Coordinates of C-alpha atoms and ligand atoms in Angstrom, one line a residue:
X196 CA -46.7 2.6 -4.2
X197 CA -48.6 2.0 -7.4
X198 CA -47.1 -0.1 -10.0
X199 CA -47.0 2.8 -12.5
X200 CA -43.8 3.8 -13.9
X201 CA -43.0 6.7 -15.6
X202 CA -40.0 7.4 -18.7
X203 CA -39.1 11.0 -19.5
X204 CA -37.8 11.4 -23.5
X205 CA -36.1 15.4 -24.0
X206 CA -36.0 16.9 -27.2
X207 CA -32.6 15.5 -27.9
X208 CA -34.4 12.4 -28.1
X209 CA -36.7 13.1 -29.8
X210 CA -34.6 14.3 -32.6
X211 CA -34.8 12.8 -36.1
X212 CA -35.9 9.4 -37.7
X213 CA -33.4 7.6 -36.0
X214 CA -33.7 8.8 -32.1
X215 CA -37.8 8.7 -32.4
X216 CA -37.5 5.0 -33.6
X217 CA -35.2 4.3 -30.7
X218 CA -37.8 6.1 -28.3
X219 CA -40.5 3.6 -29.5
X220 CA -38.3 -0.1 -29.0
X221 CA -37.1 1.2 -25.4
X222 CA -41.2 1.5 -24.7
X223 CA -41.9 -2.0 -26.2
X224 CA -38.4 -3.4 -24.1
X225 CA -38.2 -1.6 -21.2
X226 CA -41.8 -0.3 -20.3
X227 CA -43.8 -1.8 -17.5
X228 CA -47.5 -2.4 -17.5
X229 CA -49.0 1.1 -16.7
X230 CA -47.0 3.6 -18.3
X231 CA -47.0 7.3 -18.8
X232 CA -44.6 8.9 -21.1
X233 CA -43.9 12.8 -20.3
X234 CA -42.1 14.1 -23.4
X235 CA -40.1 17.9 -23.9
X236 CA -40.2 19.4 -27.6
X237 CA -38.3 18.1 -30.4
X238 CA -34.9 18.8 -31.3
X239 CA -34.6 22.7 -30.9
X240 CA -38.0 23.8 -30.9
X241 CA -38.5 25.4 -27.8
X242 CA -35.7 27.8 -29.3
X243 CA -37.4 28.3 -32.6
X244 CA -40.6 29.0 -31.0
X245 CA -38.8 31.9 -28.6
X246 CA -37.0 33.0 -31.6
X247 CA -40.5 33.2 -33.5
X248 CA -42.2 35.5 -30.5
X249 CA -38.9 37.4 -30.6
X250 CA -39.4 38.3 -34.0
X251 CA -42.8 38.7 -34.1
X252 CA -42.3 41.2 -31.1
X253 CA -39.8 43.2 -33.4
X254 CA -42.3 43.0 -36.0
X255 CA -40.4 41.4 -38.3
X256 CA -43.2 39.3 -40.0
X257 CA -40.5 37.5 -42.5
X258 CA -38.0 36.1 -40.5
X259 CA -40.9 34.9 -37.9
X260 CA -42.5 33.5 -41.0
X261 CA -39.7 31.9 -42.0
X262 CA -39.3 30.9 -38.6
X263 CA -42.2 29.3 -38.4
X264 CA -42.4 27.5 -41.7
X265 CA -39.1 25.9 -40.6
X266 CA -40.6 24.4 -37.6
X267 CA -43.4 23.5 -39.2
X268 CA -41.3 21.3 -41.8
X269 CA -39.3 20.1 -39.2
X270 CA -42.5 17.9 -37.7
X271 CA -44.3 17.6 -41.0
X272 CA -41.6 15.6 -42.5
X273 CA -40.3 13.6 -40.0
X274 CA -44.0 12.1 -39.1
X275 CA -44.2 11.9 -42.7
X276 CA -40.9 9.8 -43.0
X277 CA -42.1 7.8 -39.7
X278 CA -45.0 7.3 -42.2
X279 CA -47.4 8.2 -40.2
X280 CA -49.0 11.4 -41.3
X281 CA -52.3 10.3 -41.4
X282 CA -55.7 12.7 -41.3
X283 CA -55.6 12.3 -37.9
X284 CA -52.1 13.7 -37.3
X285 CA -52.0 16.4 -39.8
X286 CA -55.0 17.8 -38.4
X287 CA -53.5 17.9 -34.9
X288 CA -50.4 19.8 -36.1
X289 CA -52.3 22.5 -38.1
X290 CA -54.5 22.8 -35.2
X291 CA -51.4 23.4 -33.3
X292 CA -49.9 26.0 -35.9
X293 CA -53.2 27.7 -36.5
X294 CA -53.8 28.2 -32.5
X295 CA -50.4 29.8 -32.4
X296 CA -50.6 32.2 -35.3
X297 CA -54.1 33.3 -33.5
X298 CA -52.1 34.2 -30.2
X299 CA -53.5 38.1 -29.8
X300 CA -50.4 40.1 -30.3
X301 CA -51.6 42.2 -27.5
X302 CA -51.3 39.6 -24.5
X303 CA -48.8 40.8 -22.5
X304 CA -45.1 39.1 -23.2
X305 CA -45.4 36.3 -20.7
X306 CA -48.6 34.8 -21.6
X307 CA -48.0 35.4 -25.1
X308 CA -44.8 33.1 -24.5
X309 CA -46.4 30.4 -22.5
X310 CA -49.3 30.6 -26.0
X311 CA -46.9 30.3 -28.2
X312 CA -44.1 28.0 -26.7
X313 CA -46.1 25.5 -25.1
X314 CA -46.8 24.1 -28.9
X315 CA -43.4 22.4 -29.0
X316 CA -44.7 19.9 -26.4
X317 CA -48.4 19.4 -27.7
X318 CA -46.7 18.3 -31.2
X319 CA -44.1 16.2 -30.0
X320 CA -46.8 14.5 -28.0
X321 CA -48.9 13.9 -30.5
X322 CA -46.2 13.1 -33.0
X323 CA -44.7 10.3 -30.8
X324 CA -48.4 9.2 -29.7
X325 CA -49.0 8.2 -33.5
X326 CA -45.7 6.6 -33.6
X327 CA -46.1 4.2 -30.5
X328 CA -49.5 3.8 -31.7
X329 CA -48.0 1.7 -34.2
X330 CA -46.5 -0.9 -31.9
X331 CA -49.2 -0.3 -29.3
X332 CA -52.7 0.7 -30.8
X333 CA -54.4 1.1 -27.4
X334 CA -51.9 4.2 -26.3
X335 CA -53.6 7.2 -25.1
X336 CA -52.5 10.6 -24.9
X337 CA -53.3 13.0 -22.4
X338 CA -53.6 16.6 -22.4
X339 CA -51.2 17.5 -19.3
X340 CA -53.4 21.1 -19.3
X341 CA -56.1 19.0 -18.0
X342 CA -54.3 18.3 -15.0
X343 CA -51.1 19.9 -14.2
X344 CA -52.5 23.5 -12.4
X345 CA -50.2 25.8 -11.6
X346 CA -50.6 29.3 -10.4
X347 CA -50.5 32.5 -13.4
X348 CA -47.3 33.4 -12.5
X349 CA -46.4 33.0 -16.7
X350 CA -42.8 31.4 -18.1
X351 CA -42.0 29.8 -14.4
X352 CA -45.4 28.8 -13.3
X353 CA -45.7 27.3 -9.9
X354 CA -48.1 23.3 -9.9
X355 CA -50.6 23.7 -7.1
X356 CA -49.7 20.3 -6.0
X357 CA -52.9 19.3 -4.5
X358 CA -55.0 19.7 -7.2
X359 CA -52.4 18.6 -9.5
X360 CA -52.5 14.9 -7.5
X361 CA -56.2 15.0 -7.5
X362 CA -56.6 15.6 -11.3
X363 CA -53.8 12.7 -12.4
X364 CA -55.4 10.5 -9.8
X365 CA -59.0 11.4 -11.2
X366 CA -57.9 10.8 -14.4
X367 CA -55.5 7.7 -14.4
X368 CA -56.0 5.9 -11.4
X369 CA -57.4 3.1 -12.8
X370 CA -55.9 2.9 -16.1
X371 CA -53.4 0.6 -17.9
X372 CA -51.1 1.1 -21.1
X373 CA -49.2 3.5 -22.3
X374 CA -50.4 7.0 -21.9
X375 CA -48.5 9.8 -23.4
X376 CA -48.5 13.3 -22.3
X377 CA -46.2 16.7 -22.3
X378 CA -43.7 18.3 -20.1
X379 CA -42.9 21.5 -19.0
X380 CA -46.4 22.8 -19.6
X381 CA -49.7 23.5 -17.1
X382 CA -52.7 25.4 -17.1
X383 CA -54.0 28.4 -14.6
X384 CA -57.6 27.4 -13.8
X385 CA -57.6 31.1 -12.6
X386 CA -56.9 32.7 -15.6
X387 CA -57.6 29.8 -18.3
X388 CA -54.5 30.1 -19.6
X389 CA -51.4 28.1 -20.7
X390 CA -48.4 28.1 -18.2
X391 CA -45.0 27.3 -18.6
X392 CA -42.6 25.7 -15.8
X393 CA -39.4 27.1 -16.7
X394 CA -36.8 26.2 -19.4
X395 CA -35.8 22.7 -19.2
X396 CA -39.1 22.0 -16.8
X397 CA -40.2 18.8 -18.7
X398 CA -38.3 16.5 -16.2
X399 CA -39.6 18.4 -13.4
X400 CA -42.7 17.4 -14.9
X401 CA -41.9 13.9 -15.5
X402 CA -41.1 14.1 -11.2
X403 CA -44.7 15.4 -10.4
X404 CA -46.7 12.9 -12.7
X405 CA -44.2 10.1 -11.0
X406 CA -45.1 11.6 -7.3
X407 CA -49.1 12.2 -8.3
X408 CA -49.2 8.4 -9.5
X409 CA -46.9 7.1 -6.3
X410 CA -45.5 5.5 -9.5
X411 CA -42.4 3.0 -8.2
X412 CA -40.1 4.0 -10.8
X413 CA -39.0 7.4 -13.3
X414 CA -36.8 6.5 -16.2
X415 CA -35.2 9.8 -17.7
X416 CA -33.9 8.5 -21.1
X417 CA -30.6 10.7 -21.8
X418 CA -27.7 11.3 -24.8
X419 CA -25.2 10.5 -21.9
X420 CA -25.0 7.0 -20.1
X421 CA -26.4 8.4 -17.4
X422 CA -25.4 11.3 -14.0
X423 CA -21.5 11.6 -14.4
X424 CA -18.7 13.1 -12.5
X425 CA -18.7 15.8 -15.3
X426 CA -19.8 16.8 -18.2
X427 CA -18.1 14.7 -20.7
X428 CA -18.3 17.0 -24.0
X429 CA -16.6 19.4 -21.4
X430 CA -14.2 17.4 -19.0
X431 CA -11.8 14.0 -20.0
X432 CA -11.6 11.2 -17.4
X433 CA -15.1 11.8 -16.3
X434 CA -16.9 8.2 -14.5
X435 CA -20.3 7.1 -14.1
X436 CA -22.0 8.0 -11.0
X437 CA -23.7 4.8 -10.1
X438 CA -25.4 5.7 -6.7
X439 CA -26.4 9.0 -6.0
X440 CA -28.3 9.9 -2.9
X441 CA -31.4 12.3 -3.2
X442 CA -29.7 15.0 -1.6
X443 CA -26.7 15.1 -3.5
X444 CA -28.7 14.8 -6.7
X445 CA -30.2 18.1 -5.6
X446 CA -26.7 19.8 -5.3
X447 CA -25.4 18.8 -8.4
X448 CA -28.2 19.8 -10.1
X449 CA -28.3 23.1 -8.3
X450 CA -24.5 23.7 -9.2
X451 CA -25.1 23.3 -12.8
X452 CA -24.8 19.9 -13.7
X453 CA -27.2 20.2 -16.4
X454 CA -28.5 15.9 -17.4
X455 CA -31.3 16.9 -14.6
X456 CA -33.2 19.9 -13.8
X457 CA -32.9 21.1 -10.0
X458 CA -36.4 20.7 -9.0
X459 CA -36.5 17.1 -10.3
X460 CA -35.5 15.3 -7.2
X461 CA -37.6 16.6 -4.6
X462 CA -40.9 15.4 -5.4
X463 CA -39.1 12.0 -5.8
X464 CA -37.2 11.9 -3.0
X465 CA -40.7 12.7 -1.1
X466 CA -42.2 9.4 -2.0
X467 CA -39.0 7.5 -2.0
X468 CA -39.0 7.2 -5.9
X469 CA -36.2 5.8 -7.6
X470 CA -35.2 7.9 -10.6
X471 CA -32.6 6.0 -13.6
X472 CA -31.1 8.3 -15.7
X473 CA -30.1 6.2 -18.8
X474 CA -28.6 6.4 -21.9
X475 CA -31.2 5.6 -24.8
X476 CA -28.9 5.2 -27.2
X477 CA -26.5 2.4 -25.4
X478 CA -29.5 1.0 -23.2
X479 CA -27.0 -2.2 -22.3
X480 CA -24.8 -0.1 -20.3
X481 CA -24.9 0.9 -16.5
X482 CA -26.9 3.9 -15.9
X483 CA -27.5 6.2 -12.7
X484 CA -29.9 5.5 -10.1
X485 CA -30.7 8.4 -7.9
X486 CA -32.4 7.4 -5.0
X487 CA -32.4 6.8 -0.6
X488 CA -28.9 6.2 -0.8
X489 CA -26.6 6.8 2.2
X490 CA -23.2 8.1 -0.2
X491 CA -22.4 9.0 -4.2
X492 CA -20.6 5.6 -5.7
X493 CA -18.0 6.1 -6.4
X494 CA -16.7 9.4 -4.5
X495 CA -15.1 10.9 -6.8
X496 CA -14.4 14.5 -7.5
X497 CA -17.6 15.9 -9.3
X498 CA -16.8 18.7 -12.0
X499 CA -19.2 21.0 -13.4
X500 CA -19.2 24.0 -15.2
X501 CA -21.7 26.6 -15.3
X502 CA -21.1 28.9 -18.6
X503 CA -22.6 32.2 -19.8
X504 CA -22.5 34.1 -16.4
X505 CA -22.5 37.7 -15.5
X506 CA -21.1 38.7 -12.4
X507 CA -23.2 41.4 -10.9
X508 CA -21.5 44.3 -8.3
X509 CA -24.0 45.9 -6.2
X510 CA -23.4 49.3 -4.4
X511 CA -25.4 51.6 -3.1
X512 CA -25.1 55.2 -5.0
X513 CA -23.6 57.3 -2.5
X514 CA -21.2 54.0 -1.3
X515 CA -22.5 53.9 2.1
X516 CA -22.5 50.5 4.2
X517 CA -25.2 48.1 2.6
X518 CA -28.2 47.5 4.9
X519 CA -29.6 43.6 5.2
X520 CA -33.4 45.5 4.1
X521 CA -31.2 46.3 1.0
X522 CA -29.5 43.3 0.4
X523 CA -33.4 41.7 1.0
X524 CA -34.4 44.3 -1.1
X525 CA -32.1 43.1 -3.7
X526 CA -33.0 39.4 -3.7
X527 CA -36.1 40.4 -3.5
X528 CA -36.2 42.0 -7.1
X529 CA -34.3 38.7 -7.9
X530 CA -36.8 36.5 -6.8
X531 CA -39.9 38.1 -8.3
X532 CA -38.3 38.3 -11.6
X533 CA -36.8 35.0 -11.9
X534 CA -33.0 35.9 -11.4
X535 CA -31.7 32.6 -10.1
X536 CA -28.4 33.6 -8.3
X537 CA -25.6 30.9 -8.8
X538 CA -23.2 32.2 -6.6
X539 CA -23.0 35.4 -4.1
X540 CA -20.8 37.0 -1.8
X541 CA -21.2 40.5 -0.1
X542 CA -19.1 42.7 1.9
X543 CA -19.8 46.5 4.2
X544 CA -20.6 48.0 0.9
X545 CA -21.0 45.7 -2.3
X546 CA -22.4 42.9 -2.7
X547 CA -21.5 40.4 -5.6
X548 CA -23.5 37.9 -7.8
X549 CA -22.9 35.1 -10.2
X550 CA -26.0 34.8 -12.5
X551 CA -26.8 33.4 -15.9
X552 CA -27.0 36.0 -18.8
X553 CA -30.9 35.1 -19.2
X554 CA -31.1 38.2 -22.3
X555 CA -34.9 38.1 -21.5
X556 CA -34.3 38.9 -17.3
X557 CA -31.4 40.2 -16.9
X558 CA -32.8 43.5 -18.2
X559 CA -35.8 43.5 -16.3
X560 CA -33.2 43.0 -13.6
X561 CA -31.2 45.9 -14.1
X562 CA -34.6 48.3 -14.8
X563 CA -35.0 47.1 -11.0
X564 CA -31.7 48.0 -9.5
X565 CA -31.8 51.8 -10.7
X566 CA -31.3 53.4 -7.1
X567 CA -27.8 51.4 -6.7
X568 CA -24.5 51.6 -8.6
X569 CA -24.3 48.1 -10.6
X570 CA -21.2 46.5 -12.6
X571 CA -21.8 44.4 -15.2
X572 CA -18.9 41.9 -16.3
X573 CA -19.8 39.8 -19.1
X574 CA -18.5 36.3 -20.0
X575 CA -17.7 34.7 -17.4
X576 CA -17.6 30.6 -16.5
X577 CA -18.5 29.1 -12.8
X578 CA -16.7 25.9 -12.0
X579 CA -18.0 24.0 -8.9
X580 CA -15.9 21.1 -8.2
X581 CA -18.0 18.8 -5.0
X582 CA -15.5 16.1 -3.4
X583 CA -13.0 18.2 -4.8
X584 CA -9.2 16.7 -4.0
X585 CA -5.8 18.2 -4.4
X586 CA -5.8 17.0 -8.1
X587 CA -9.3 18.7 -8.2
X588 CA -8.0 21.9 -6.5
X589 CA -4.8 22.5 -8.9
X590 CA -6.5 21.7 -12.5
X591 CA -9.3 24.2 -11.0
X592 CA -6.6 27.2 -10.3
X593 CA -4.0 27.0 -12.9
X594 CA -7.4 28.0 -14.9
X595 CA -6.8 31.5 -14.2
X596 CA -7.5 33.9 -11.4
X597 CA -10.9 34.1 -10.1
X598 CA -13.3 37.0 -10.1
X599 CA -15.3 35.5 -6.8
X600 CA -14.1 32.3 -5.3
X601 CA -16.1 30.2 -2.6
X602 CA -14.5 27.3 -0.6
X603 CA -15.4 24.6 1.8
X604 CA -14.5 21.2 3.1
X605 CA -14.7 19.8 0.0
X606 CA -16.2 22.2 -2.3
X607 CA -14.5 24.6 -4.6
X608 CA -16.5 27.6 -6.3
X609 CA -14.6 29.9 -9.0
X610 CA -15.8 32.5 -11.0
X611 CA -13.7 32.8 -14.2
X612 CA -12.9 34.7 -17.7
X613 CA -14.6 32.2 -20.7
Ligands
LIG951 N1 -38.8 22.1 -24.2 C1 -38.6 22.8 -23.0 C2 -37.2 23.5 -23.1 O1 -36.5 23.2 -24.0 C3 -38.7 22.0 -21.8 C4 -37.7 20.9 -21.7 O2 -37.0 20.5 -22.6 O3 -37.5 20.3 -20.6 O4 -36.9 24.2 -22.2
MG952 MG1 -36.4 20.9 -24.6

C-alpha cells in the first residue's frame, strides 16, 4: 500500500459556480499528500455531446451547431465566472472544440463517438485543474490517454490492466501533490485512437488509477450522503448504509443501484482498498465505506429500481423447443453488442429478458435476432428488493402484477408497467 489517495468528482459535481468551488475546499480539507483527482464531464455534457454526434449523423448542421455552441458557453462562462479564463485555459478549450469539429465524418459511429465524447472529460479536467491551481499552484494534470490502454473495442473499451499499472506507475510513482486527470476515457495503442469505458465509466476509472497506485484510499464525492438503502428521490424512509462489504457493493450495483458503477468494486476489493462514498455537499455527515467487511450495517431491506426497461420474448420462428446453442447463440449477440441483460428467465420454447432501452443497441440488437420471433414490450420498471422482509415483499406486490418475477431467500425481482 502506497500512501496515495484517490477522490472521484461526477459531473453533478462539477456543475455550476457553486459545486466547482465546493470541489476545490474538499481538496484543500480532506486531501492527503499524494493525490490524484479523476473527474467525469460537467453537468450534462456527456449528453450534449451524444446529442451533437446524433445530429450531426442526421445531418442536421443547425441544431448540432447550436448544440455545440451551447456546450461551449456552458464551460466558457463558468471558468470565466471562476475567473479563471486565462490564455492558458481558453486555448485548451478551443483546442478541445476545434479537435472535435475536425472528427472525419467518415469514421465509423463508434470511434466517431469515443472522438467526439471523450471532450467532456478533457475540459472538465482542465477546467478544474485551473481552478485548484489557484489554491494549489504546483497541481499537475495528467493526460489519462497516456496511460489508461484499453483494447479498440469503441464506446465500452476494455483497460489492458497490465500495461495500464505500468504506465500510472511509470508516470506517478514518485510524485507528490495533486494531480488531476479524467475518467471514463482510454486510448488503443493499437489503433491510436480515443476509447471510451462505457456510460457512467469515470468511477470505474477512479477504481483502476486507485488499484494501479495501491493507493490506501478512493473517495467518490456524491449529491447523496453516501450508498443508501434506496434511492431517496425515488423511495421515503430510506437509511444510510454505513458498512458495506465488497461483495455486496458489487450486487447492488449490478441490480441498479445507480451512486456506483458495477465494475467499481472489483479492482478495489482486489487490493483491499477502502472506497467512501460521500456527500460533497454535507461533508460533516456519515458517509459509506465499502470495504472487507464481513455484513451490510445496518441489514436493512435494500430497494432499488431499475427504470426504462424492455422486456424481450425470444422464440424460435417455427416455435419449436429452444436449444442451449440458441439460447448461447442469443447471449452471444448480447454480449458482442453490449446488451447488458438485467434480468432473464427461459422456458421449452421462449426465453425472456429484462434490458435497458439503450436507443443506440437495442436496434443493433434486434438487426441480430432476425431468424427468431421477438416481442418487444416497452416501458417497463425492475424493482430488486435485497434483504427484502415481509414489509419489503407487500409494498413490492400491491405495485401491480408482474410481467417476469424472480425470488430467493431474500431477494425479490419484479418486472413491472412504469
Ligand atoms: N461522463 C460520462 C458519462 O456521463 C462518464 C461518467 O460520468 O462517469 O457517462
Ligand atoms: Mg457524467
Amino acid at each position: 500500500m502506497t500512501n496515495w489517495s484517490v477522490f472521484k468528482f461526477g459531473g453533478n459535481s462539477l456543475k455550476d459556480i457553486d459545486s466547482l468551488k465546493k470541489a476545490i475546499e474538499l481538496v484543500s480539507d480532506f486531501g492527503k499528500d499524494p493525490l490524484l483527482i479523476v473527474v467525469s464531464a460537467m453537468a450534462k455534457t456527456t449528453n450534449s455531446l451524444e446529442a451533437y454526434l446524433e445530429a450531426k449523423i442526421n445531418g442536421d448542421e443547425i441544431l448540432a451547431k447550436s448544440i455545440l455552441d451551447e456546450v461551449i458557453n456552458f464551460h466558457f462562462q463558468l471558468s470565466e465566472s471562476m475567473g479563471l479564463l486565462d490564455q492558458t485555459l481558453k486555448l485548451g478549450l478551443e483546442g478541445e472544440w476545434n479537435r472535435i469539429q475536425g472528427v472525419p465524418s467518415d469514421f465509423a459511429y463508434d470511434k466517431r463517438y469515443d472522438a467526439i465524447v471523450s471532450a467532456g472529460e478533457i475540459v472538465s479536467s482542465i477546467i478544474l485543474h485551473a481552478a485548484i491551481q489557484t489554491k494549489h499552484p504546483q497541481s499537475s494534470w495528467l493526460d489519462s490517454r497516456r496511460v489508461i490502454y484499453t483494447n479498440n473495442n469503441h464506446r465500452r473499451a476494455e483497460i489492458d490492466l497490465l500495461t495500464t499499472e505500468h504506465n500510472i506507475q511509470n508516470d506517478l510513482k514518485n510524485e507528490r501533490g495533486i494531480w488531476i486527470t479524467q475518467g471514463f476515457i482510454g486510448y488503443s495503442i493499437e489503433n491510436q485512437d480515443y476509447t471510451t469505458l462505457g456510460r457512467e465509466g469515470s468511477d470505474y476509472s477512479a477504481a483502476i488509477f486507485a488499484y494501479a497506485l495501491n493507493a490506501e484510499e478512493l473517495t467518490i464525492w456524491k449529491d447523496v450522503p453516501g450508498l443508501m438503502s434506496g434511492d431517496p428521490k425515488v423511495f421515503e424512509n430510506v437509511r444510510l448504509l454505513e458498512e458495506v462489504p465488497y461483495e455486496e457493493a458489487i450486487e447492488l450495483a449490478f441490480f441498479g443501484a445507480s451512486v456506483i458503477h458495477p465494475k467499481t468494486v472489483q479492482p478495489l476489493k482486489s487490493r483491499n482498498i477502502i472506497l467512501h462514498v460521500r456527500s460533497f455537499l454535507n461533508n460533516e455527515s456519515k458517509a459509506t465505506k465499502i470495504g472487507n467487511f464481513k455484513k451490510l450495517k445496518p441489514v436493512v431491506p435494500c430497494l432499488i429500481k431499475k427504470s426504462n426497461q424492455v422486456m424481450l420474448s425470444i422464440r424460435t420462428k417455427d416455435l419449436s423447443f429452444l436449444s442451449e446453442g440458441q439460447l448461447s447463440e442469443i447471449y452471444n449477440i448480447f454480449s458482442d453488442i453490449g446488451l447488458i441483460v438485467n434480468l432473464a428467465q427461459h422456458g421449452a420454447a421462449s426465453a425472456t429478458f429484462s434490458v435497458s432501452n439503450d436507443h443506440i443497441i437495442l436496434p443493433l440488437v434486434l438487426l441480430k435476432l432476425q431468424e427468431y420471433k421477438v416481442e418487444i414490450e416497452n416501458n417497463l420498471v425492475l424493482y430488486t428488493v435485497r434483504y427484502s422482509d415481509e414489509v419489503s415483499r407487500n409494498w413490492l406486490y400491491m405495485k401491480g402484477k408482474p410481467k417476469m418475477e424472480q425470488r430467493s431467500l431474500n431477494i425479490d425481482r419484479v418486472l413491472l408497467s412504469e
